[in-house]
């Protein structure tokens, strides 16, 4: 939000994040109440009049966050007027809204405090800073707005802190000492977080990861999802200014060959079972769709090794699931276990 127009939809999406609700001490019902208040108070975008002036727009407070808070406070002080809006009393040019009464006063005060923090941090995040200052600023923002009360959320917050530290370490290693704009900081941090999302860390009984991140580790069961024709191996789509693609040489990396090697490593990593999945029928016409070339080649290899026709092997190792979870064949007494409905 630091460099945005502070649209009400973006603000509400922020307030519904579990880490932020825990920091504020809100429940999901409280977040819904605040969302209803802001909509009732007519917030559309902007923090206040000065924020709109920073964006090069007229210095008007109407339909901003501050204007909505003023109306909500009036609605708390003048609940009867807010309850009869839009025909209620207008006080100093503002119409009371929200009708926050009783214990909701604490929730309204929390929202007012949050708006003050957002205004302070919006100014801090809009200024170009050195990498050292950005690191401290962003860690301070996490401490101000986020709190983790459960292990999964604490792990997510730990990963985010680690990404900030890694980003800072890279700028220090590059000896970049000049100031960095907000846009450049966001782009580089997004790239760092995207790189981390591609990785995988073994843990628990089931591990979800990209195909290449855990390719060298052995697992009892390896499940690969999305082996559709054309989706894997990925097609090479070089950029227009990629000189290596325009003048390839012997020894250049080939994305298609890399993906095939990843598939081979996954097959070798499976100790008890290998489960490959692809969309085998068109959802509209129900016509057959071919799998990825790596799946077809694997079936051809197995057929030659067993010395049986390919069609017989496919009938043995392929499970054709119905298109809908409520298909009657999934509930038949004689249906095999792999064709039981998940619903």
mmCIF file of C-alpha atoms in Angstrom:
data_model
loop_
_atom_site.group_PDB
_atom_site.id
_atom_site.type_symbol
_atom_site.label_atom_id
_atom_site.label_comp_id
_atom_site.label_asym_id
_atom_site.label_seq_id
_atom_site.Cartn_x
_atom_site.Cartn_y
_atom_site.Cartn_z
ATOM 1 C CA UNK A 1 0.000 0.000 0.000
ATOM 2 C CA UNK A 2 2.932 2.352 0.498
ATOM 3 C CA UNK A 3 3.004 3.593 -3.084
ATOM 4 C CA UNK A 4 -0.652 2.993 -3.984
ATOM 5 C CA UNK A 5 -3.825 5.083 -3.975
ATOM 6 C CA UNK A 6 -5.061 3.189 -0.885
ATOM 7 C CA UNK A 7 -8.171 1.787 -2.509
ATOM 8 C CA UNK A 8 -10.716 0.503 -0.011
ATOM 9 C CA UNK A 9 -10.594 -2.978 -1.585
ATOM 10 C CA UNK A 10 -6.817 -3.164 -1.011
ATOM 11 C CA UNK A 11 -7.182 -1.930 2.554
ATOM 12 C CA UNK A 12 -9.893 -4.483 3.353
ATOM 13 C CA UNK A 13 -7.791 -7.276 1.853
ATOM 14 C CA UNK A 14 -4.950 -6.195 4.162
ATOM 15 C CA UNK A 15 -7.182 -6.134 7.242
ATOM 16 C CA UNK A 16 -8.414 -9.681 6.550
ATOM 17 C CA UNK A 17 -4.920 -11.198 6.646
ATOM 18 C CA UNK A 18 -4.627 -13.500 9.724
ATOM 19 C CA UNK A 19 -1.214 -12.130 10.775
ATOM 20 C CA UNK A 20 -2.561 -8.576 10.833
ATOM 21 C CA UNK A 21 -5.833 -9.483 12.559
ATOM 22 C CA UNK A 22 -3.846 -11.221 15.315
ATOM 23 C CA UNK A 23 -1.695 -8.123 15.808
ATOM 24 C CA UNK A 24 -4.824 -5.980 16.102
ATOM 25 C CA UNK A 25 -6.552 -8.515 18.338
ATOM 26 C CA UNK A 26 -9.448 -8.810 15.899
ATOM 27 C CA UNK A 27 -11.582 -11.786 15.088
ATOM 28 C CA UNK A 28 -12.950 -12.525 11.639
ATOM 29 C CA UNK A 29 -16.262 -11.016 12.772
ATOM 30 C CA UNK A 30 -14.450 -7.820 13.791
ATOM 31 C CA UNK A 31 -12.831 -7.604 10.359
ATOM 32 C CA UNK A 32 -16.243 -8.033 8.735
ATOM 33 C CA UNK A 33 -17.660 -5.303 10.964
ATOM 34 C CA UNK A 34 -14.882 -2.891 10.019
ATOM 35 C CA UNK A 35 -15.409 -3.693 6.337
ATOM 36 C CA UNK A 36 -19.104 -2.906 6.714
ATOM 37 C CA UNK A 37 -18.270 0.343 8.518
ATOM 38 C CA UNK A 38 -15.881 1.575 5.844
ATOM 39 C CA UNK A 39 -18.358 0.793 3.097
ATOM 40 C CA UNK A 40 -21.166 2.467 5.046
ATOM 41 C CA UNK A 41 -18.960 5.536 5.600
ATOM 42 C CA UNK A 42 -18.310 5.796 1.874
ATOM 43 C CA UNK A 43 -14.556 5.237 1.739
ATOM 44 C CA UNK A 44 -13.290 4.824 -1.810
ATOM 45 C CA UNK A 45 -9.560 5.596 -1.897
ATOM 46 C CA UNK A 46 -6.844 7.712 -0.297
ATOM 47 C CA UNK A 47 -5.635 8.225 3.263
ATOM 48 C CA UNK A 48 -6.589 11.882 3.551
ATOM 49 C CA UNK A 49 -6.446 15.155 1.637
ATOM 50 C CA UNK A 50 -2.658 15.500 1.972
ATOM 51 C CA UNK A 51 -2.138 11.981 0.593
ATOM 52 C CA UNK A 52 -4.144 12.844 -2.495
ATOM 53 C CA UNK A 53 -2.103 16.027 -2.897
ATOM 54 C CA UNK A 54 1.083 13.908 -2.910
ATOM 55 C CA UNK A 55 -0.354 12.008 -5.870
ATOM 56 C CA UNK A 56 -0.807 15.251 -7.801
ATOM 57 C CA UNK A 57 -4.570 15.340 -7.334
ATOM 58 C CA UNK A 58 -6.898 17.922 -5.738
ATOM 59 C CA UNK A 59 -6.509 18.204 -1.969
ATOM 60 C CA UNK A 60 -9.939 16.810 -1.074
ATOM 61 C CA UNK A 61 -10.733 14.562 1.883
ATOM 62 C CA UNK A 62 -14.114 13.296 0.687
ATOM 63 C CA UNK A 63 -14.399 9.485 0.538
ATOM 64 C CA UNK A 64 -10.900 9.007 2.007
ATOM 65 C CA UNK A 65 -9.986 6.893 5.032
ATOM 66 C CA UNK A 66 -9.820 9.956 7.286
ATOM 67 C CA UNK A 67 -13.214 11.150 6.072
ATOM 68 C CA UNK A 68 -14.670 7.706 6.778
ATOM 69 C CA UNK A 69 -13.168 7.659 10.280
ATOM 70 C CA UNK A 70 -14.604 11.113 11.025
ATOM 71 C CA UNK A 71 -18.042 9.875 10.036
ATOM 72 C CA UNK A 72 -17.628 6.681 12.069
ATOM 73 C CA UNK A 73 -16.620 8.643 15.184
ATOM 74 C CA UNK A 74 -19.667 10.853 14.698
ATOM 75 C CA UNK A 75 -21.738 7.691 14.376
ATOM 76 C CA UNK A 76 -20.416 6.549 17.747
ATOM 77 C CA UNK A 77 -20.993 9.916 19.432
ATOM 78 C CA UNK A 78 -24.369 10.435 17.719
ATOM 79 C CA UNK A 79 -25.722 6.872 17.330
ATOM 80 C CA UNK A 80 -29.301 7.972 16.833
ATOM 81 C CA UNK A 81 -28.310 10.205 13.928
ATOM 82 C CA UNK A 82 -26.271 7.399 12.347
ATOM 83 C CA UNK A 83 -29.152 4.972 12.708
ATOM 84 C CA UNK A 84 -31.481 7.262 10.767
ATOM 85 C CA UNK A 85 -28.985 8.125 7.971
ATOM 86 C CA UNK A 86 -29.216 9.441 5.313
ATOM 87 C CA UNK A 87 -31.857 11.691 6.870
ATOM 88 C CA UNK A 88 -29.919 12.082 10.144
ATOM 89 C CA UNK A 89 -28.328 15.225 11.482
ATOM 90 C CA UNK A 90 -25.313 16.626 9.629
ATOM 91 C CA UNK A 91 -22.596 17.855 11.988
ATOM 92 C CA UNK A 92 -19.959 20.242 10.579
ATOM 93 C CA UNK A 93 -20.701 19.077 7.064
ATOM 94 C CA UNK A 94 -20.390 15.363 7.832
ATOM 95 C CA UNK A 95 -23.071 12.724 8.104
ATOM 96 C CA UNK A 96 -22.666 10.179 10.946
ATOM 97 C CA UNK A 97 -22.189 6.578 9.842
ATOM 98 C CA UNK A 98 -21.465 3.131 11.189
ATOM 99 C CA UNK A 99 -23.589 3.278 14.346
ATOM 100 C CA UNK A 100 -20.741 1.880 16.522
ATOM 101 C CA UNK A 101 -22.146 1.484 20.028
ATOM 102 C CA UNK A 102 -21.137 -0.194 23.281
ATOM 103 C CA UNK A 103 -18.132 -2.507 23.104
ATOM 104 C CA UNK A 104 -17.591 -1.585 19.465
ATOM 105 C CA UNK A 105 -15.959 1.622 20.658
ATOM 106 C CA UNK A 106 -12.762 -0.375 21.314
ATOM 107 C CA UNK A 107 -12.867 -1.712 17.752
ATOM 108 C CA UNK A 108 -13.335 1.801 16.398
ATOM 109 C CA UNK A 109 -10.390 3.045 18.474
ATOM 110 C CA UNK A 110 -8.255 0.210 17.129
ATOM 111 C CA UNK A 111 -9.159 1.224 13.576
ATOM 112 C CA UNK A 112 -8.271 4.851 14.338
ATOM 113 C CA UNK A 113 -4.881 3.763 15.737
ATOM 114 C CA UNK A 114 -4.276 1.606 12.682
ATOM 115 C CA UNK A 115 -4.997 4.531 10.359
ATOM 116 C CA UNK A 116 -2.376 6.592 12.194
ATOM 117 C CA UNK A 117 0.177 3.807 11.734
ATOM 118 C CA UNK A 118 -0.687 3.450 8.056
ATOM 119 C CA UNK A 119 -0.227 7.176 7.529
ATOM 120 C CA UNK A 120 3.192 7.105 9.231
ATOM 121 C CA UNK A 121 4.403 4.046 7.353
ATOM 122 C CA UNK A 122 3.087 5.306 4.031
ATOM 123 C CA UNK A 123 5.403 8.272 4.338
ATOM 124 C CA UNK A 124 8.328 6.087 5.427
ATOM 125 C CA UNK A 125 7.873 3.594 2.581
ATOM 126 C CA UNK A 126 7.531 6.279 -0.073
ATOM 127 C CA UNK A 127 11.042 7.652 0.491
ATOM 128 C CA UNK A 128 14.098 6.226 -1.336
ATOM 129 C CA UNK A 129 16.534 4.705 1.159
ATOM 130 C CA UNK A 130 19.791 2.806 1.289
ATOM 131 C CA UNK A 131 19.685 -0.982 1.526
ATOM 132 C CA UNK A 132 20.556 -0.860 5.240
ATOM 133 C CA UNK A 133 17.707 1.543 5.948
ATOM 134 C CA UNK A 134 15.270 -0.456 3.824
ATOM 135 C CA UNK A 135 16.156 -3.584 5.778
ATOM 136 C CA UNK A 136 15.456 -1.916 9.120
ATOM 137 C CA UNK A 137 12.337 -0.184 7.799
ATOM 138 C CA UNK A 138 10.748 -3.353 6.454
ATOM 139 C CA UNK A 139 11.564 -5.367 9.564
ATOM 140 C CA UNK A 140 9.998 -2.571 11.597
ATOM 141 C CA UNK A 141 6.880 -2.719 9.424
ATOM 142 C CA UNK A 142 6.570 -6.457 10.125
ATOM 143 C CA UNK A 143 6.860 -5.849 13.876
ATOM 144 C CA UNK A 144 4.271 -3.073 13.698
ATOM 145 C CA UNK A 145 1.597 -4.819 11.673
ATOM 146 C CA UNK A 146 2.064 -8.593 12.020
ATOM 147 C CA UNK A 147 1.901 -11.155 14.802
ATOM 148 C CA UNK A 148 1.875 -14.967 14.544
ATOM 149 C CA UNK A 149 0.000 -17.001 17.169
ATOM 150 C CA UNK A 150 0.198 -20.450 15.527
ATOM 151 C CA UNK A 151 3.160 -22.506 14.196
ATOM 152 C CA UNK A 152 2.184 -22.371 10.475
ATOM 153 C CA UNK A 153 1.798 -18.590 10.552
ATOM 154 C CA UNK A 154 5.009 -18.226 12.561
ATOM 155 C CA UNK A 155 6.813 -20.244 9.903
ATOM 156 C CA UNK A 156 5.453 -17.978 7.162
ATOM 157 C CA UNK A 157 6.612 -14.904 9.071
ATOM 158 C CA UNK A 158 10.033 -16.502 9.568
ATOM 159 C CA UNK A 159 10.335 -17.142 5.827
ATOM 160 C CA UNK A 160 9.422 -13.524 5.107
ATOM 161 C CA UNK A 161 12.046 -12.253 7.555
ATOM 162 C CA UNK A 162 14.623 -14.582 6.020
ATOM 163 C CA UNK A 163 13.789 -13.236 2.551
ATOM 164 C CA UNK A 164 14.336 -9.669 3.755
ATOM 165 C CA UNK A 165 17.667 -10.643 5.308
ATOM 166 C CA UNK A 166 18.755 -12.449 2.145
ATOM 167 C CA UNK A 167 17.785 -9.466 -0.008
ATOM 168 C CA UNK A 168 19.814 -7.182 2.250
ATOM 169 C CA UNK A 169 22.803 -9.553 2.145
ATOM 170 C CA UNK A 170 22.753 -9.526 -1.651
ATOM 171 C CA UNK A 171 22.808 -5.718 -1.802
ATOM 172 C CA UNK A 172 25.687 -5.635 0.699
ATOM 173 C CA UNK A 173 27.596 -8.236 -1.305
ATOM 174 C CA UNK A 174 27.078 -6.148 -4.438
ATOM 175 C CA UNK A 175 28.475 -3.118 -2.541
ATOM 176 C CA UNK A 176 25.431 -1.066 -3.519
ATOM 177 C CA UNK A 177 25.570 1.966 -1.243
ATOM 178 C CA UNK A 178 23.352 4.476 -3.076
ATOM 179 C CA UNK A 179 19.682 4.988 -2.296
ATOM 180 C CA UNK A 180 17.104 2.561 -3.722
ATOM 181 C CA UNK A 181 13.661 3.689 -4.827
ATOM 182 C CA UNK A 182 10.505 2.022 -3.595
ATOM 183 C CA UNK A 183 9.733 0.541 -7.019
ATOM 184 C CA UNK A 184 13.181 -1.034 -7.351
ATOM 185 C CA UNK A 185 13.043 -2.369 -3.788
ATOM 186 C CA UNK A 186 9.644 -3.952 -4.405
ATOM 187 C CA UNK A 187 10.694 -5.523 -7.703
ATOM 188 C CA UNK A 188 13.861 -7.055 -6.238
ATOM 189 C CA UNK A 189 12.070 -8.245 -3.102
ATOM 190 C CA UNK A 190 9.285 -9.791 -5.197
ATOM 191 C CA UNK A 191 11.941 -11.667 -7.167
ATOM 192 C CA UNK A 192 13.518 -12.935 -3.947
ATOM 193 C CA UNK A 193 10.164 -14.126 -2.582
ATOM 194 C CA UNK A 194 9.270 -15.787 -5.902
ATOM 195 C CA UNK A 195 12.570 -17.666 -5.857
ATOM 196 C CA UNK A 196 11.886 -18.902 -2.345
ATOM 197 C CA UNK A 197 8.400 -20.049 -3.310
ATOM 198 C CA UNK A 198 9.910 -22.352 -5.916
ATOM 199 C CA UNK A 199 11.889 -24.240 -3.280
ATOM 200 C CA UNK A 200 10.779 -27.000 -0.983
ATOM 201 C CA UNK A 201 11.734 -28.091 2.502
ATOM 202 C CA UNK A 202 11.082 -31.701 3.540
ATOM 203 C CA UNK A 203 8.864 -31.852 6.590
ATOM 204 C CA UNK A 204 6.082 -33.950 8.053
ATOM 205 C CA UNK A 205 4.592 -36.829 6.114
ATOM 206 C CA UNK A 206 3.710 -34.986 2.893
ATOM 207 C CA UNK A 207 5.866 -32.337 1.187
ATOM 208 C CA UNK A 208 4.571 -30.047 -1.568
ATOM 209 C CA UNK A 209 7.255 -28.558 -3.801
ATOM 210 C CA UNK A 210 8.150 -27.720 -7.358
ATOM 211 C CA UNK A 211 9.453 -30.584 -9.472
ATOM 212 C CA UNK A 212 13.074 -29.480 -9.433
ATOM 213 C CA UNK A 213 13.528 -28.421 -5.795
ATOM 214 C CA UNK A 214 13.605 -31.907 -4.208
ATOM 215 C CA UNK A 215 14.597 -33.959 -7.230
ATOM 216 C CA UNK A 216 17.640 -35.526 -5.551
ATOM 217 C CA UNK A 217 15.854 -36.909 -2.487
ATOM 218 C CA UNK A 218 14.318 -40.376 -2.223
ATOM 219 C CA UNK A 219 10.672 -40.688 -1.151
ATOM 220 C CA UNK A 220 8.440 -43.692 -0.618
ATOM 221 C CA UNK A 221 5.788 -42.169 -2.877
ATOM 222 C CA UNK A 222 6.341 -39.533 -5.570
ATOM 223 C CA UNK A 223 3.244 -37.795 -6.957
ATOM 224 C CA UNK A 224 3.515 -35.514 -10.008
ATOM 225 C CA UNK A 225 0.464 -33.416 -10.941
ATOM 226 C CA UNK A 226 -0.172 -31.533 -14.181
ATOM 227 C CA UNK A 227 1.720 -33.604 -16.754
ATOM 228 C CA UNK A 228 -0.467 -32.338 -19.588
ATOM 229 C CA UNK A 229 0.594 -32.229 -23.208
ATOM 230 C CA UNK A 230 2.330 -28.915 -23.864
ATOM 231 C CA UNK A 231 2.585 -28.017 -20.178
ATOM 232 C CA UNK A 232 5.626 -30.206 -19.498
ATOM 233 C CA UNK A 233 8.329 -30.144 -20.716
ATOM 234 C CA UNK A 234 7.896 -26.392 -20.926
ATOM 235 C CA UNK A 235 8.167 -24.745 -24.295
ATOM 236 C CA UNK A 236 11.069 -22.356 -24.693
ATOM 237 C CA UNK A 237 9.838 -18.783 -25.165
ATOM 238 C CA UNK A 238 12.985 -16.633 -25.369
ATOM 239 C CA UNK A 239 12.816 -12.870 -25.075
ATOM 240 C CA UNK A 240 13.327 -10.736 -28.155
ATOM 241 C CA UNK A 241 16.673 -9.457 -26.892
ATOM 242 C CA UNK A 242 17.988 -12.903 -25.885
ATOM 243 C CA UNK A 243 21.155 -13.158 -27.988
ATOM 244 C CA UNK A 244 21.803 -16.750 -26.911
ATOM 245 C CA UNK A 245 18.473 -17.791 -28.437
ATOM 246 C CA UNK A 246 19.248 -15.931 -31.660
ATOM 247 C CA UNK A 247 22.696 -17.527 -32.003
ATOM 248 C CA UNK A 248 22.753 -20.815 -30.069
ATOM 249 C CA UNK A 249 25.999 -22.692 -29.560
ATOM 250 C CA UNK A 250 26.968 -26.191 -28.518
ATOM 251 C CA UNK A 251 26.818 -26.494 -24.751
ATOM 252 C CA UNK A 252 23.992 -23.991 -24.178
ATOM 253 C CA UNK A 253 21.382 -25.101 -21.671
ATOM 254 C CA UNK A 254 18.212 -26.521 -23.173
ATOM 255 C CA UNK A 255 15.096 -25.989 -21.039
ATOM 256 C CA UNK A 256 13.361 -28.978 -22.601
ATOM 257 C CA UNK A 257 16.263 -31.319 -21.850
ATOM 258 C CA UNK A 258 16.503 -29.980 -18.304
ATOM 259 C CA UNK A 259 12.826 -30.808 -17.719
ATOM 260 C CA UNK A 260 13.340 -34.324 -19.070
ATOM 261 C CA UNK A 261 16.219 -34.821 -16.650
ATOM 262 C CA UNK A 262 14.027 -33.611 -13.796
ATOM 263 C CA UNK A 263 11.413 -36.197 -14.738
ATOM 264 C CA UNK A 264 14.065 -38.956 -14.802
ATOM 265 C CA UNK A 265 15.265 -37.949 -11.333
ATOM 266 C CA UNK A 266 11.691 -38.072 -9.987
ATOM 267 C CA UNK A 267 11.161 -41.566 -11.403
ATOM 268 C CA UNK A 268 14.398 -42.745 -9.798
ATOM 269 C CA UNK A 269 13.478 -41.071 -6.471
ATOM 270 C CA UNK A 270 10.272 -43.109 -6.008
ATOM 271 C CA UNK A 271 10.894 -46.109 -3.727
ATOM 272 C CA UNK A 272 7.419 -47.678 -3.379
ATOM 273 C CA UNK A 273 5.094 -45.931 -5.821
ATOM 274 C CA UNK A 274 5.105 -43.384 -8.656
ATOM 275 C CA UNK A 275 1.825 -41.549 -9.290
ATOM 276 C CA UNK A 276 1.580 -39.412 -12.448
ATOM 277 C CA UNK A 277 -1.482 -37.301 -13.211
ATOM 278 C CA UNK A 278 -2.655 -35.426 -16.292
ATOM 279 C CA UNK A 279 -5.906 -34.193 -17.816
ATOM 280 C CA UNK A 280 -6.888 -37.051 -20.096
ATOM 281 C CA UNK A 281 -10.196 -35.769 -21.455
ATOM 282 C CA UNK A 282 -11.485 -32.444 -22.652
ATOM 283 C CA UNK A 283 -13.913 -31.050 -20.014
ATOM 284 C CA UNK A 284 -16.304 -29.838 -22.724
ATOM 285 C CA UNK A 285 -16.250 -32.454 -25.482
ATOM 286 C CA UNK A 286 -14.928 -35.434 -23.425
ATOM 287 C CA UNK A 287 -12.501 -36.307 -26.225
ATOM 288 C CA UNK A 288 -9.227 -37.991 -25.321
ATOM 289 C CA UNK A 289 -6.233 -35.747 -24.658
ATOM 290 C CA UNK A 290 -2.655 -37.034 -24.871
ATOM 291 C CA UNK A 291 -0.352 -36.795 -21.853
ATOM 292 C CA UNK A 292 3.042 -35.152 -21.755
ATOM 293 C CA UNK A 293 5.656 -36.677 -24.027
ATOM 294 C CA UNK A 294 7.634 -37.851 -20.984
ATOM 295 C CA UNK A 295 4.630 -39.922 -19.833
ATOM 296 C CA UNK A 296 4.169 -41.455 -23.295
ATOM 297 C CA UNK A 297 7.860 -42.318 -23.495
ATOM 298 C CA UNK A 298 7.761 -43.898 -20.038
ATOM 299 C CA UNK A 299 4.813 -46.089 -21.070
ATOM 300 C CA UNK A 300 6.617 -47.115 -24.263
ATOM 301 C CA UNK A 301 9.691 -48.080 -22.237
ATOM 302 C CA UNK A 302 7.627 -50.145 -19.774
ATOM 303 C CA UNK A 303 5.805 -51.897 -22.600
ATOM 304 C CA UNK A 304 9.080 -52.911 -24.253
ATOM 305 C CA UNK A 305 10.520 -54.066 -20.919
ATOM 306 C CA UNK A 306 7.465 -56.259 -20.180
ATOM 307 C CA UNK A 307 7.168 -57.473 -23.764
ATOM 308 C CA UNK A 308 3.452 -56.712 -23.944
ATOM 309 C CA UNK A 309 1.426 -54.470 -26.278
ATOM 310 C CA UNK A 310 1.213 -50.828 -25.274
ATOM 311 C CA UNK A 311 -2.594 -50.894 -25.070
ATOM 312 C CA UNK A 312 -2.523 -53.770 -22.582
ATOM 313 C CA UNK A 313 -0.006 -51.923 -20.418
ATOM 314 C CA UNK A 314 -2.062 -48.732 -20.478
ATOM 315 C CA UNK A 315 -5.157 -50.640 -19.402
ATOM 316 C CA UNK A 316 -3.215 -52.108 -16.489
ATOM 317 C CA UNK A 317 -1.492 -49.001 -15.129
ATOM 318 C CA UNK A 318 -3.885 -46.193 -16.108
ATOM 319 C CA UNK A 319 -6.855 -45.153 -13.960
ATOM 320 C CA UNK A 320 -9.504 -43.110 -15.756
ATOM 321 C CA UNK A 321 -11.386 -40.923 -13.299
ATOM 322 C CA UNK A 322 -14.863 -39.551 -14.119
ATOM 323 C CA UNK A 323 -15.170 -35.852 -14.784
ATOM 324 C CA UNK A 324 -17.435 -35.252 -11.760
ATOM 325 C CA UNK A 325 -17.039 -36.369 -8.115
ATOM 326 C CA UNK A 326 -20.714 -37.405 -8.024
ATOM 327 C CA UNK A 327 -20.503 -39.898 -10.923
ATOM 328 C CA UNK A 328 -22.466 -43.054 -10.072
ATOM 329 C CA UNK A 329 -19.515 -45.321 -10.937
ATOM 330 C CA UNK A 330 -17.622 -43.895 -7.953
ATOM 331 C CA UNK A 331 -20.208 -45.263 -5.517
ATOM 332 C CA UNK A 332 -20.673 -48.761 -6.953
ATOM 333 C CA UNK A 333 -19.887 -51.599 -4.484
ATOM 334 C CA UNK A 334 -17.489 -53.193 -6.973
ATOM 335 C CA UNK A 335 -15.563 -49.957 -7.630
ATOM 336 C CA UNK A 336 -11.830 -50.280 -6.864
ATOM 337 C CA UNK A 337 -10.299 -48.181 -4.107
ATOM 338 C CA UNK A 338 -8.636 -45.749 -6.513
ATOM 339 C CA UNK A 339 -12.046 -44.908 -7.994
ATOM 340 C CA UNK A 340 -13.812 -44.074 -4.738
ATOM 341 C CA UNK A 341 -15.260 -40.560 -4.651
ATOM 342 C CA UNK A 342 -13.367 -38.044 -2.534
ATOM 343 C CA UNK A 343 -16.661 -36.283 -1.711
#
